[in-house]
Amino acid sequence: MSLLLQLEGVTASYGPSQALFGVDLSLGEGEVLALMGRNGMGKSTTIKVICRLLHPQDGRVTFDGRDMAGLAPHRAARAGLGLVPEGRRCFGPLTVHENLTAAARKGPWNIAAVETLFPRLGERRGQIAASLSGGEQQMLSIGRALMTNPRLLILDEATEGLAPTIRQEIWTAIAGLKQRDGLSILVVDKSLKELGTVADHATLLEKGATVWQGRFADLTPEVTDRYLGV
Amino acid sequence: MSLNRETTASLIVMAALLSTVLWAEATGEPFTITLATRAAIFALAGIGLNLALGMGGMVSLGHAVFFGIGGYAMGILASHAQTFTPLTTWPILIEGTNAMPVIWLVAVISSALAALAIGALTLRTSGVYFIMITLAFGQMFYYFMTGWPAYGGEDGLSIYVRNGFPGLNTLDPIQFFAICFAFLACALWLYIRVDASPFGLTLSAARQNEARLRAVGIDPFRIRLVAFTLSGAVTGLAGALFADLNRFVSPAMFSWQTSGEIVIFVILGGVGRPIGPVVGAGLYVLLEHTLGDVSDYWQIVLGAILLAIVLFARGGLTGLVLGRPLPHG
């Protein structure tokens, strides 16, 4: 399995406050990697660094063998990173169809494919995004990222705050993306049980640094208790 | 084909404008036709601005630059044609012209190039800085033209003959109106098409949240620059027609008051509404004509109306009648 994404010794700050102190991570083609840690440990900051929304101070981010240093955020996305940001963040005044159209790039993912993955979006096609339920907005956010035909889908807390039935629907979709489409996925989530159904590997962060990497199946209760508090 | 209410309203307003002119022609009121032509040209300039302001959220106070460039494209070419002197003899001979299609082409290209250059510098800023820089560009052009004696300087340029269009008598008010109305209809169609296109959607998305747009791989700066250039080109065409209507151009076309008036057309009618600038320009010309006869201070009434619209009808007159805008699709 070829390496798609690699972070080596990444450090980053928000102004004077350092948030990352040395993050290492690697994700292979077609693999699902769970990025885990307690609140405030640097998961979302790591995603911002990968997507070039935050410039690292030190370390190296490589995507598909290409050093991402100096790349503008939109060029990073064009390189194949599809981000589903924390908090959904659709284009509220645009309709479902328009949200998807605005992000569209050539490739196998088109509006029909997204509506097959999430039939609810097909039913709400002409509805403005701001009027959708939280779960539907999350589906739209995932759909919009897929419309860019990414090589790596990055899901930041994609199921947070959603009803259990909607969460299940989204986890089923994520599993489908892995098994049926062979998409590489980096997923940040707190649901250990659901992550276990899709993730191949896991990386655990503690105080802005990588403290554990390995196969998801090798996570022991001691490790999860120590770094995740579960 | 089913029409949504915005398109239906656009057709009704355009039909009303056309009917007014046909009525004026039938009753022998050429001045009313000239007023309608003036409104159509202002509306065209407003649609140009609406592409930037309504769709892209770019509050430009420098659109007089493009209006003025379009006007001077006509003025310079026509003045050389009427004096039989070439614009330049080196490196190639360029003669003046009275042909409207050539003048329009030069007006559109030169104003688009100016918009591209100004946009490339100003769109790196946003908010109040963008407003002030576009205003500064307007003033730069204004003072440049004021100090350019070859083309009339502060006094401007008078053109003694109206430029020609094959097969039409452009001195006939209704025939000149027909040209302006055709351009207005095309610009309105262009606006509606752009608004519903993927480009229009990304422009709208850039207005809502730049970071989200970057996250899907689109550079908001480029999208805005294309829209700003298109906006400048349409406004430049309006400037060329306005110069032809008056057969006169002056640095006032570049003034901040002109930029402000174009913004007023859009706000009165409804920012981001396709027919908004047509309604706004129509009302402006109506007030200018009716109240202008009563007092030189008619703008006080315009100011009060503008204030009322900003405070109580954020969607302008179009919003007042049609309600909130429909989703694009």
Coordinates of C-alpha atoms in Angstrom, one line a residue:
Chain A
M1 CA 0.0 0.0 0.0
S2 CA 1.5 3.3 -1.1
L3 CA 1.8 6.2 1.3
L4 CA -0.7 9.0 0.6
L5 CA -0.3 11.4 3.5
Q6 CA 2.6 11.8 5.9
L7 CA 3.3 14.3 8.7
E8 CA 6.7 14.4 10.3
G9 CA 7.5 16.4 13.4
V10 CA 4.9 19.1 12.7
T11 CA 4.7 22.0 15.1
A12 CA 2.3 24.9 14.8
S13 CA 1.1 28.0 16.7
Y14 CA -1.9 30.4 16.9
G15 CA 0.1 33.6 17.4
P16 CA 2.1 33.2 20.6
S17 CA 0.2 30.0 21.7
Q18 CA 1.9 26.8 20.4
A19 CA -0.7 24.2 19.7
L20 CA 1.3 21.4 18.0
F21 CA 4.6 20.2 19.5
G22 CA 5.5 17.4 17.1
V23 CA 2.8 15.5 15.2
D24 CA 3.7 12.4 13.2
L25 CA 1.1 10.6 11.1
S26 CA 1.0 8.4 8.1
L27 CA -1.9 7.2 6.0
G28 CA -1.8 4.8 3.1
E29 CA -3.8 4.8 -0.1
G30 CA -7.3 3.3 0.4
E31 CA -6.9 3.3 4.1
V32 CA -9.0 4.9 6.9
L33 CA -7.0 6.5 9.7
A34 CA -8.6 7.6 13.0
L35 CA -7.1 10.7 14.5
M36 CA -8.0 10.7 18.2
G37 CA -7.4 12.5 21.4
R38 CA -9.2 14.4 24.1
N39 CA -10.6 17.9 23.5
G40 CA -7.9 20.5 22.9
M41 CA -5.2 18.0 22.1
G42 CA -4.6 19.4 18.6
K43 CA -6.8 17.2 16.3
S44 CA -8.5 20.1 14.5
T45 CA -5.2 22.1 14.4
T46 CA -3.5 19.1 12.7
I47 CA -6.3 19.1 10.1
K48 CA -5.8 22.8 9.5
V49 CA -2.1 22.2 8.9
I50 CA -2.8 19.4 6.5
C51 CA -5.2 21.6 4.5
R52 CA -2.8 24.5 4.6
L53 CA -5.3 26.6 6.6
L54 CA -2.6 27.0 9.2
H55 CA 1.1 27.2 8.3
P56 CA 3.3 24.9 10.3
Q57 CA 6.3 26.3 12.0
D58 CA 8.4 23.3 11.6
G59 CA 8.1 19.7 10.3
R60 CA 7.0 18.4 7.0
V61 CA 3.6 17.5 5.4
T62 CA 3.8 15.3 2.3
F63 CA 0.7 14.4 0.2
D64 CA 1.1 11.9 -2.5
G65 CA 4.9 12.4 -2.4
R66 CA 4.6 16.1 -2.8
D67 CA 5.8 18.5 -0.1
M68 CA 2.8 20.8 0.7
A69 CA 5.0 23.7 2.0
G70 CA 4.1 27.0 0.5
L71 CA 0.9 25.8 -1.1
A72 CA -2.2 28.0 -0.9
P73 CA -5.3 26.4 0.8
H74 CA -7.2 26.2 -2.5
R75 CA -4.3 24.6 -4.2
A76 CA -4.0 22.0 -1.4
A77 CA -7.7 21.2 -2.0
R78 CA -7.1 20.9 -5.7
A79 CA -4.2 18.5 -5.0
G80 CA -6.9 16.1 -3.7
L81 CA -7.8 17.0 -0.1
G82 CA -11.5 17.1 0.5
L83 CA -12.3 18.6 3.9
V84 CA -15.5 18.2 5.8
P85 CA -15.0 20.9 8.5
E86 CA -16.1 20.8 12.1
G87 CA -19.5 22.4 12.5
R88 CA -20.8 21.5 8.9
R89 CA -20.4 25.0 7.4
C90 CA -22.4 24.8 4.2
F91 CA -23.1 27.8 2.1
G92 CA -26.4 28.7 4.0
P93 CA -28.2 30.8 1.4
L94 CA -27.5 28.4 -1.5
T95 CA -29.7 25.4 -2.2
V96 CA -28.5 21.8 -1.7
H97 CA -28.0 21.5 -5.5
E98 CA -26.1 24.8 -5.6
N99 CA -23.9 23.9 -2.8
L100 CA -22.9 20.7 -4.7
T101 CA -22.6 22.5 -8.0
A102 CA -20.4 25.2 -6.6
A103 CA -17.8 22.6 -5.5
A104 CA -18.0 20.3 -8.5
R105 CA -14.8 19.1 -10.2
K106 CA -14.4 16.5 -12.9
G107 CA -14.3 12.9 -11.7
P108 CA -16.6 10.0 -10.7
W109 CA -18.3 12.0 -8.0
N110 CA -21.2 14.0 -9.4
I111 CA -24.6 15.1 -8.1
A112 CA -26.3 11.8 -9.0
A113 CA -23.6 9.8 -7.1
V114 CA -23.9 12.0 -4.0
E115 CA -27.7 11.7 -4.1
T116 CA -27.3 8.0 -4.3
L117 CA -25.1 8.0 -1.2
F118 CA -27.4 10.4 0.6
P119 CA -30.9 10.0 -0.8
R120 CA -32.2 12.7 1.6
L121 CA -30.1 15.3 -0.3
G122 CA -32.0 14.3 -3.5
E123 CA -35.3 14.9 -1.7
R124 CA -34.1 18.3 -0.5
R125 CA -32.3 19.4 -3.7
G126 CA -34.1 22.8 -4.1
Q127 CA -34.1 23.6 -0.4
I128 CA -31.7 26.2 1.0
A129 CA -28.9 24.7 3.1
A130 CA -29.6 26.9 6.1
S131 CA -33.1 25.4 6.4
L132 CA -31.8 21.8 6.6
S133 CA -31.5 19.8 9.8
G134 CA -28.1 19.3 11.4
G135 CA -27.8 15.8 10.0
E136 CA -28.8 16.8 6.5
Q137 CA -26.3 19.7 6.6
Q138 CA -23.6 17.2 7.6
M139 CA -24.5 15.0 4.7
L140 CA -24.4 18.0 2.4
S141 CA -21.0 19.0 3.8
I142 CA -19.7 15.4 3.0
G143 CA -21.4 15.5 -0.4
R144 CA -19.8 18.9 -1.2
A145 CA -16.3 17.5 -0.3
L146 CA -16.9 14.5 -2.5
M147 CA -17.9 16.7 -5.4
T148 CA -14.3 17.9 -5.5
N149 CA -13.4 14.3 -6.3
P150 CA -10.8 14.1 -3.5
R151 CA -8.1 11.5 -3.1
L152 CA -8.3 11.9 0.6
L153 CA -11.5 12.7 2.5
I154 CA -10.9 14.5 5.8
L155 CA -13.8 14.3 8.3
D156 CA -13.5 16.6 11.3
E157 CA -16.1 15.6 14.0
A158 CA -18.6 14.6 11.3
T159 CA -21.1 13.1 13.6
E160 CA -20.8 15.4 16.6
G161 CA -24.2 16.6 18.0
L162 CA -26.3 14.5 15.7
A163 CA -29.2 12.2 16.5
P164 CA -28.2 8.5 16.8
T165 CA -30.1 7.4 13.7
I166 CA -28.4 10.1 11.6
R167 CA -25.1 9.2 13.0
Q168 CA -25.6 5.7 12.0
E169 CA -26.6 6.8 8.5
I170 CA -23.3 8.8 8.2
W171 CA -21.2 5.9 9.6
T172 CA -22.8 3.6 7.1
A173 CA -21.9 6.0 4.3
I174 CA -18.3 6.3 5.5
A175 CA -18.0 2.5 5.5
G176 CA -19.4 2.4 2.0
L177 CA -16.9 5.0 0.8
K178 CA -14.1 2.9 2.1
Q179 CA -15.3 -0.5 1.0
R180 CA -17.1 0.3 -2.3
D181 CA -15.1 3.3 -3.5
G182 CA -11.7 2.6 -1.9
L183 CA -11.5 6.2 -0.8
S184 CA -8.7 7.2 1.6
I185 CA -10.2 8.8 4.7
L186 CA -8.8 10.6 7.7
V187 CA -11.5 10.8 10.4
V188 CA -11.6 12.7 13.6
D189 CA -14.3 11.5 16.0
K190 CA -14.9 10.6 19.6
S191 CA -17.0 7.5 19.0
L192 CA -14.6 4.7 19.5
K193 CA -17.2 2.0 18.8
E194 CA -18.1 3.4 15.3
L195 CA -14.5 4.2 14.5
G196 CA -13.7 0.6 15.1
T197 CA -16.0 -0.4 12.3
V198 CA -14.2 1.6 9.7
A199 CA -10.7 2.5 10.8
D200 CA -7.6 0.5 9.8
H201 CA -5.1 2.5 11.8
A202 CA -5.2 5.1 14.6
T203 CA -3.0 8.0 15.7
L204 CA -3.5 9.4 19.2
L205 CA -2.6 12.9 20.1
E206 CA -1.8 14.2 23.6
K207 CA -0.9 17.9 24.3
G208 CA -0.3 18.5 20.6
A209 CA 2.1 15.6 20.0
T210 CA 1.7 12.1 18.7
V211 CA 1.8 9.6 21.5
W212 CA 0.6 6.4 19.9
Q213 CA 0.4 5.1 16.3
G214 CA -0.6 1.7 15.1
R215 CA -3.4 -0.7 13.9
F216 CA -6.8 0.2 15.3
A217 CA -7.2 -3.3 16.4
D218 CA -4.1 -3.0 18.5
L219 CA -5.6 -0.3 20.7
T220 CA -5.7 -1.7 24.2
P221 CA -8.0 -0.5 27.0
E222 CA -4.9 0.8 28.8
V223 CA -4.1 3.1 25.8
T224 CA -7.6 4.4 25.3
D225 CA -8.0 4.9 29.1
R226 CA -4.8 6.8 29.3
Y227 CA -5.1 9.0 26.2
L228 CA -8.8 9.2 25.6
G229 CA -10.2 8.8 29.1
V230 CA -12.7 6.1 28.0
Chain B
M1 CA -40.8 26.8 -19.8
S2 CA -41.9 28.0 -16.4
L3 CA -40.8 31.5 -15.3
N4 CA -39.9 32.2 -11.7
R5 CA -41.2 35.5 -10.1
E6 CA -37.9 37.3 -10.6
T7 CA -37.9 36.6 -14.4
T8 CA -41.6 37.5 -14.6
A9 CA -41.0 40.8 -12.8
S10 CA -38.0 41.5 -15.1
L11 CA -40.2 41.0 -18.2
I12 CA -43.0 43.2 -16.7
V13 CA -40.6 46.1 -15.9
M14 CA -38.9 45.8 -19.3
A15 CA -42.3 45.7 -21.0
A16 CA -43.4 48.8 -19.0
L17 CA -40.3 50.7 -20.2
L18 CA -40.8 49.7 -23.8
S19 CA -44.6 50.6 -23.6
T20 CA -43.7 54.1 -22.2
V21 CA -41.5 54.7 -25.1
L22 CA -44.0 53.4 -27.7
W23 CA -46.7 55.6 -26.1
A24 CA -44.3 58.6 -26.2
E25 CA -43.5 57.9 -29.9
A26 CA -47.2 57.7 -30.7
T27 CA -48.1 60.9 -28.9
G28 CA -45.1 62.8 -30.2
E29 CA -43.1 63.1 -26.9
P30 CA -39.5 62.8 -28.0
F31 CA -38.2 64.1 -24.6
T32 CA -39.9 61.2 -22.8
I33 CA -38.0 58.9 -25.1
T34 CA -34.7 60.6 -24.2
L35 CA -35.6 60.2 -20.5
A36 CA -36.3 56.5 -21.0
T37 CA -33.0 56.2 -23.0
R38 CA -31.2 57.8 -20.1
A39 CA -32.9 55.4 -17.6
A40 CA -32.0 52.4 -19.8
I41 CA -28.3 53.5 -19.9
F42 CA -28.2 54.1 -16.2
A43 CA -29.8 50.7 -15.7
L44 CA -27.1 49.1 -17.8
A45 CA -24.4 50.7 -15.7
G46 CA -26.3 49.5 -12.6
I47 CA -26.5 45.9 -13.9
G48 CA -22.7 46.2 -14.4
L49 CA -22.2 47.2 -10.8
N50 CA -24.8 44.6 -9.6
L51 CA -22.6 41.8 -11.0
A52 CA -19.9 42.9 -8.6
L53 CA -22.0 44.2 -5.7
G54 CA -25.0 42.1 -5.8
M55 CA -23.5 38.7 -6.7
G56 CA -20.0 39.2 -5.3
G57 CA -20.5 41.6 -2.4
M58 CA -17.9 44.0 -3.8
V59 CA -18.9 47.4 -2.7
S60 CA -17.2 49.5 -5.4
L61 CA -17.2 53.3 -5.2
G62 CA -15.0 53.5 -8.3
H63 CA -17.3 52.3 -11.1
A64 CA -17.3 55.8 -12.5
V65 CA -13.8 54.8 -13.8
F66 CA -15.3 52.3 -16.2
F67 CA -18.3 54.5 -17.0
G68 CA -15.8 57.3 -17.8
I69 CA -13.5 55.1 -19.8
G70 CA -16.4 54.0 -22.0
G71 CA -17.5 57.6 -22.4
Y72 CA -14.0 58.8 -23.4
A73 CA -13.5 55.8 -25.7
M74 CA -16.5 57.3 -27.6
G75 CA -15.4 60.9 -27.2
I76 CA -11.8 60.4 -28.3
L77 CA -12.6 58.2 -31.3
A78 CA -15.4 60.5 -32.4
S79 CA -13.5 63.7 -31.9
H80 CA -10.7 62.5 -34.1
A81 CA -13.2 61.3 -36.7
Q82 CA -14.9 64.7 -36.8
T83 CA -11.6 66.6 -37.0
F84 CA -10.1 64.1 -39.5
T85 CA -7.0 63.8 -37.4
P86 CA -5.5 60.4 -36.6
L87 CA -5.2 59.2 -33.0
T88 CA -1.7 58.1 -33.6
T89 CA 0.6 57.6 -36.6
W90 CA 3.3 55.6 -34.9
P91 CA 3.9 52.6 -34.8
I92 CA 0.7 52.2 -36.8
L93 CA -1.8 54.6 -38.1
I94 CA -5.0 54.7 -36.0
E95 CA -7.8 56.8 -37.2
G96 CA -10.9 58.1 -35.3
T97 CA -14.3 56.6 -36.1
N98 CA -18.0 57.3 -36.0
A99 CA -19.0 53.7 -36.2
M100 CA -20.8 52.7 -33.1
P101 CA -19.9 49.0 -33.1
V102 CA -16.2 49.9 -33.2
I103 CA -16.6 52.4 -30.4
W104 CA -18.6 49.9 -28.3
L105 CA -15.9 47.3 -28.8
V106 CA -13.1 49.7 -27.8
A107 CA -15.2 50.9 -24.8
V108 CA -15.8 47.4 -23.6
I109 CA -12.2 46.2 -24.1
S110 CA -10.6 49.2 -22.5
S111 CA -12.9 49.3 -19.5
A112 CA -12.5 45.6 -19.0
L113 CA -8.7 45.9 -19.1
A114 CA -9.0 48.8 -16.6
A115 CA -11.2 46.7 -14.3
L116 CA -8.8 43.8 -14.6
A117 CA -5.9 46.0 -13.5
I118 CA -7.8 47.8 -10.8
G119 CA -9.4 44.6 -9.6
A120 CA -6.0 42.8 -9.4
L121 CA -4.9 45.5 -6.9
T122 CA -8.0 46.3 -5.0
L123 CA -9.5 42.8 -4.6
R124 CA -6.6 41.9 -2.3
T125 CA -8.4 44.1 0.3
S126 CA -11.9 43.9 1.6
G127 CA -14.5 45.9 3.5
V128 CA -13.8 49.6 4.0
Y129 CA -10.3 49.4 2.5
F130 CA -11.8 48.1 -0.8
I131 CA -14.3 50.9 -0.8
M132 CA -11.7 53.5 -0.2
I133 CA -9.2 52.1 -2.8
T134 CA -11.8 52.0 -5.5
L135 CA -12.9 55.5 -4.6
A136 CA -9.2 56.6 -4.8
F137 CA -8.9 55.1 -8.3
G138 CA -12.0 57.0 -9.4
Q139 CA -10.5 60.3 -8.2
M140 CA -7.1 59.5 -9.9
F141 CA -8.9 59.1 -13.2
Y142 CA -11.0 62.2 -12.6
Y143 CA -8.0 64.4 -11.9
F144 CA -6.1 62.9 -14.8
M145 CA -8.8 63.7 -17.3
T146 CA -9.2 67.2 -15.8
G147 CA -5.6 67.8 -16.5
W148 CA -5.5 66.4 -20.1
P149 CA -6.0 69.4 -22.3
A150 CA -5.8 67.4 -25.6
Y151 CA -9.3 66.0 -24.8
G152 CA -10.9 69.1 -23.4
G153 CA -9.5 68.9 -19.8
E154 CA -12.0 70.2 -17.3
D155 CA -14.4 71.5 -20.1
G156 CA -14.8 68.1 -21.6
L157 CA -15.4 67.2 -25.3
S158 CA -18.3 68.0 -27.5
I159 CA -19.2 65.7 -30.3
Y160 CA -21.2 67.4 -33.0
V161 CA -22.6 64.4 -34.8
R162 CA -24.1 61.3 -33.4
N163 CA -22.2 58.2 -34.2
G164 CA -23.7 55.8 -36.7
F165 CA -25.0 52.3 -36.7
P166 CA -25.5 50.5 -40.0
G167 CA -29.2 50.6 -41.1
L168 CA -30.4 52.9 -38.3
N169 CA -30.8 56.6 -38.0
T170 CA -29.3 57.1 -34.6
L171 CA -30.4 60.7 -34.4
D172 CA -34.0 59.5 -34.2
P173 CA -34.7 59.2 -30.4
I174 CA -36.6 55.9 -30.7
Q175 CA -34.0 54.3 -32.9
F176 CA -31.2 55.2 -30.4
F177 CA -33.5 54.0 -27.6
A178 CA -33.9 50.7 -29.4
I179 CA -30.1 50.2 -29.3
C180 CA -29.9 51.0 -25.6
F181 CA -32.9 48.9 -24.8
A182 CA -31.4 45.9 -26.7
F183 CA -28.2 46.2 -24.8
L184 CA -30.1 46.5 -21.5
A185 CA -32.1 43.3 -22.4
C186 CA -28.9 41.5 -23.2
A187 CA -27.2 42.6 -20.0
L188 CA -30.3 41.5 -18.0
W189 CA -30.2 38.1 -19.7
L190 CA -26.5 37.9 -19.1
Y191 CA -27.0 38.7 -15.4
I192 CA -29.7 36.1 -14.9
R193 CA -27.6 33.5 -16.7
V194 CA -24.4 34.3 -14.8
D195 CA -26.4 34.3 -11.5
A196 CA -27.6 30.7 -12.1
S197 CA -24.3 29.4 -13.5
P198 CA -21.7 27.5 -11.5
F199 CA -19.6 30.6 -11.7
G200 CA -22.4 32.7 -10.2
L201 CA -22.8 30.2 -7.4
T202 CA -19.1 30.2 -6.6
L203 CA -19.1 34.0 -6.6
S204 CA -22.0 34.0 -4.2
A205 CA -20.2 31.4 -2.1
A206 CA -17.1 33.7 -2.1
R207 CA -19.3 36.5 -0.7
Q208 CA -20.6 34.2 2.0
N209 CA -17.4 32.6 3.2
E210 CA -14.0 32.7 1.5
A211 CA -12.4 30.0 3.7
R212 CA -15.1 27.4 2.8
L213 CA -14.6 28.1 -0.8
R214 CA -10.8 27.6 -0.5
A215 CA -11.5 24.4 1.2
V216 CA -13.2 23.1 -1.9
G217 CA -10.3 24.2 -4.1
I218 CA -11.5 27.5 -5.5
D219 CA -9.5 30.7 -5.2
P220 CA -12.0 33.5 -4.3
F221 CA -9.7 36.2 -5.6
R222 CA -9.8 34.8 -9.2
I223 CA -13.5 34.4 -9.1
R224 CA -14.0 38.0 -7.9
L225 CA -11.5 39.3 -10.4
V226 CA -13.4 37.7 -13.3
A227 CA -16.7 39.2 -12.0
F228 CA -15.1 42.6 -11.4
T229 CA -13.8 42.6 -15.0
L230 CA -17.1 41.6 -16.4
S231 CA -18.8 44.3 -14.3
G232 CA -16.4 47.0 -15.5
A233 CA -17.0 46.0 -19.2
V234 CA -20.8 46.3 -18.9
T235 CA -20.4 49.6 -17.1
G236 CA -18.0 50.8 -19.8
L237 CA -20.5 50.0 -22.5
A238 CA -23.1 52.1 -20.6
G239 CA -20.6 55.0 -20.5
A240 CA -20.1 54.9 -24.3
L241 CA -23.9 55.0 -24.8
F242 CA -24.3 57.8 -22.3
A243 CA -21.6 59.8 -24.1
D244 CA -23.5 59.2 -27.4
L245 CA -26.8 60.2 -25.9
N246 CA -25.4 63.6 -24.7
R247 CA -22.8 63.9 -27.5
F248 CA -20.6 65.2 -24.8
V249 CA -18.1 63.7 -22.4
S250 CA -16.4 65.4 -19.4
P251 CA -14.4 64.4 -16.4
A252 CA -17.6 64.4 -14.4
M253 CA -18.2 60.9 -15.8
F254 CA -15.3 59.8 -13.6
S255 CA -16.4 61.7 -10.5
W256 CA -17.3 60.1 -7.2
Q257 CA -20.8 61.4 -7.6
T258 CA -21.2 59.2 -10.7
S259 CA -19.9 56.2 -8.7
G260 CA -22.4 57.1 -6.0
E261 CA -25.3 57.4 -8.4
I262 CA -24.6 54.0 -9.9
V263 CA -24.6 52.5 -6.3
I264 CA -27.9 54.4 -5.7
F265 CA -29.6 52.8 -8.8
V266 CA -28.7 49.4 -7.4
I267 CA -29.7 50.1 -3.8
L268 CA -33.0 51.7 -4.8
G269 CA -34.0 48.8 -7.0
G270 CA -32.6 46.0 -4.9
V271 CA -29.0 44.8 -4.5
G272 CA -28.5 41.4 -6.1
R273 CA -32.0 41.4 -7.8
P274 CA -31.7 41.1 -11.6
I275 CA -34.3 43.8 -12.3
G276 CA -33.2 46.0 -9.3
P277 CA -31.0 48.4 -11.2
V278 CA -33.6 49.0 -13.9
V279 CA -36.2 49.9 -11.3
G280 CA -33.7 52.0 -9.4
A281 CA -32.5 53.9 -12.5
G282 CA -36.1 54.4 -13.6
L283 CA -37.1 55.9 -10.3
Y284 CA -33.9 58.0 -10.2
V285 CA -34.6 59.5 -13.7
L286 CA -38.3 60.1 -12.8
L287 CA -37.4 61.9 -9.6
E288 CA -34.7 63.9 -11.3
H289 CA -37.1 65.0 -14.0
T290 CA -40.2 65.7 -11.9
L291 CA -38.6 67.1 -8.7
G292 CA -35.7 68.7 -10.6
D293 CA -38.2 71.0 -12.2
V294 CA -39.5 72.0 -8.8
S295 CA -36.2 72.6 -6.9
D296 CA -32.5 72.3 -7.5
Y297 CA -32.3 70.5 -4.1
W298 CA -34.4 67.5 -5.3
Q299 CA -31.7 65.2 -4.1
I300 CA -33.0 65.8 -0.5
V301 CA -36.1 63.8 -1.4
L302 CA -33.9 61.2 -3.1
G303 CA -31.8 61.0 0.1
A304 CA -35.0 60.5 2.2
I305 CA -36.2 57.7 -0.1
L306 CA -32.8 56.1 0.0
L307 CA -32.8 56.3 3.8
A308 CA -36.2 54.8 4.0
I309 CA -35.2 51.9 1.7
V310 CA -32.0 51.2 3.6
L311 CA -33.8 51.2 6.9
F312 CA -37.1 49.5 6.0
A313 CA -36.7 47.7 2.7
R314 CA -33.2 46.1 2.5
G315 CA -34.2 44.4 -0.7
G316 CA -35.0 47.7 -2.4
L317 CA -38.2 48.4 -4.3
T318 CA -38.0 44.9 -5.9
G319 CA -37.7 43.3 -2.5
L320 CA -40.7 45.3 -1.3
V321 CA -42.8 44.0 -4.1
L322 CA -41.4 40.5 -4.5
G323 CA -40.2 39.7 -1.0
R324 CA -37.0 37.8 -0.3
P325 CA -35.0 36.5 -3.3
L326 CA -35.6 33.0 -4.5
P327 CA -32.9 30.4 -4.3
H328 CA -30.8 30.4 -7.4
G329 CA -32.0 27.2 -8.9

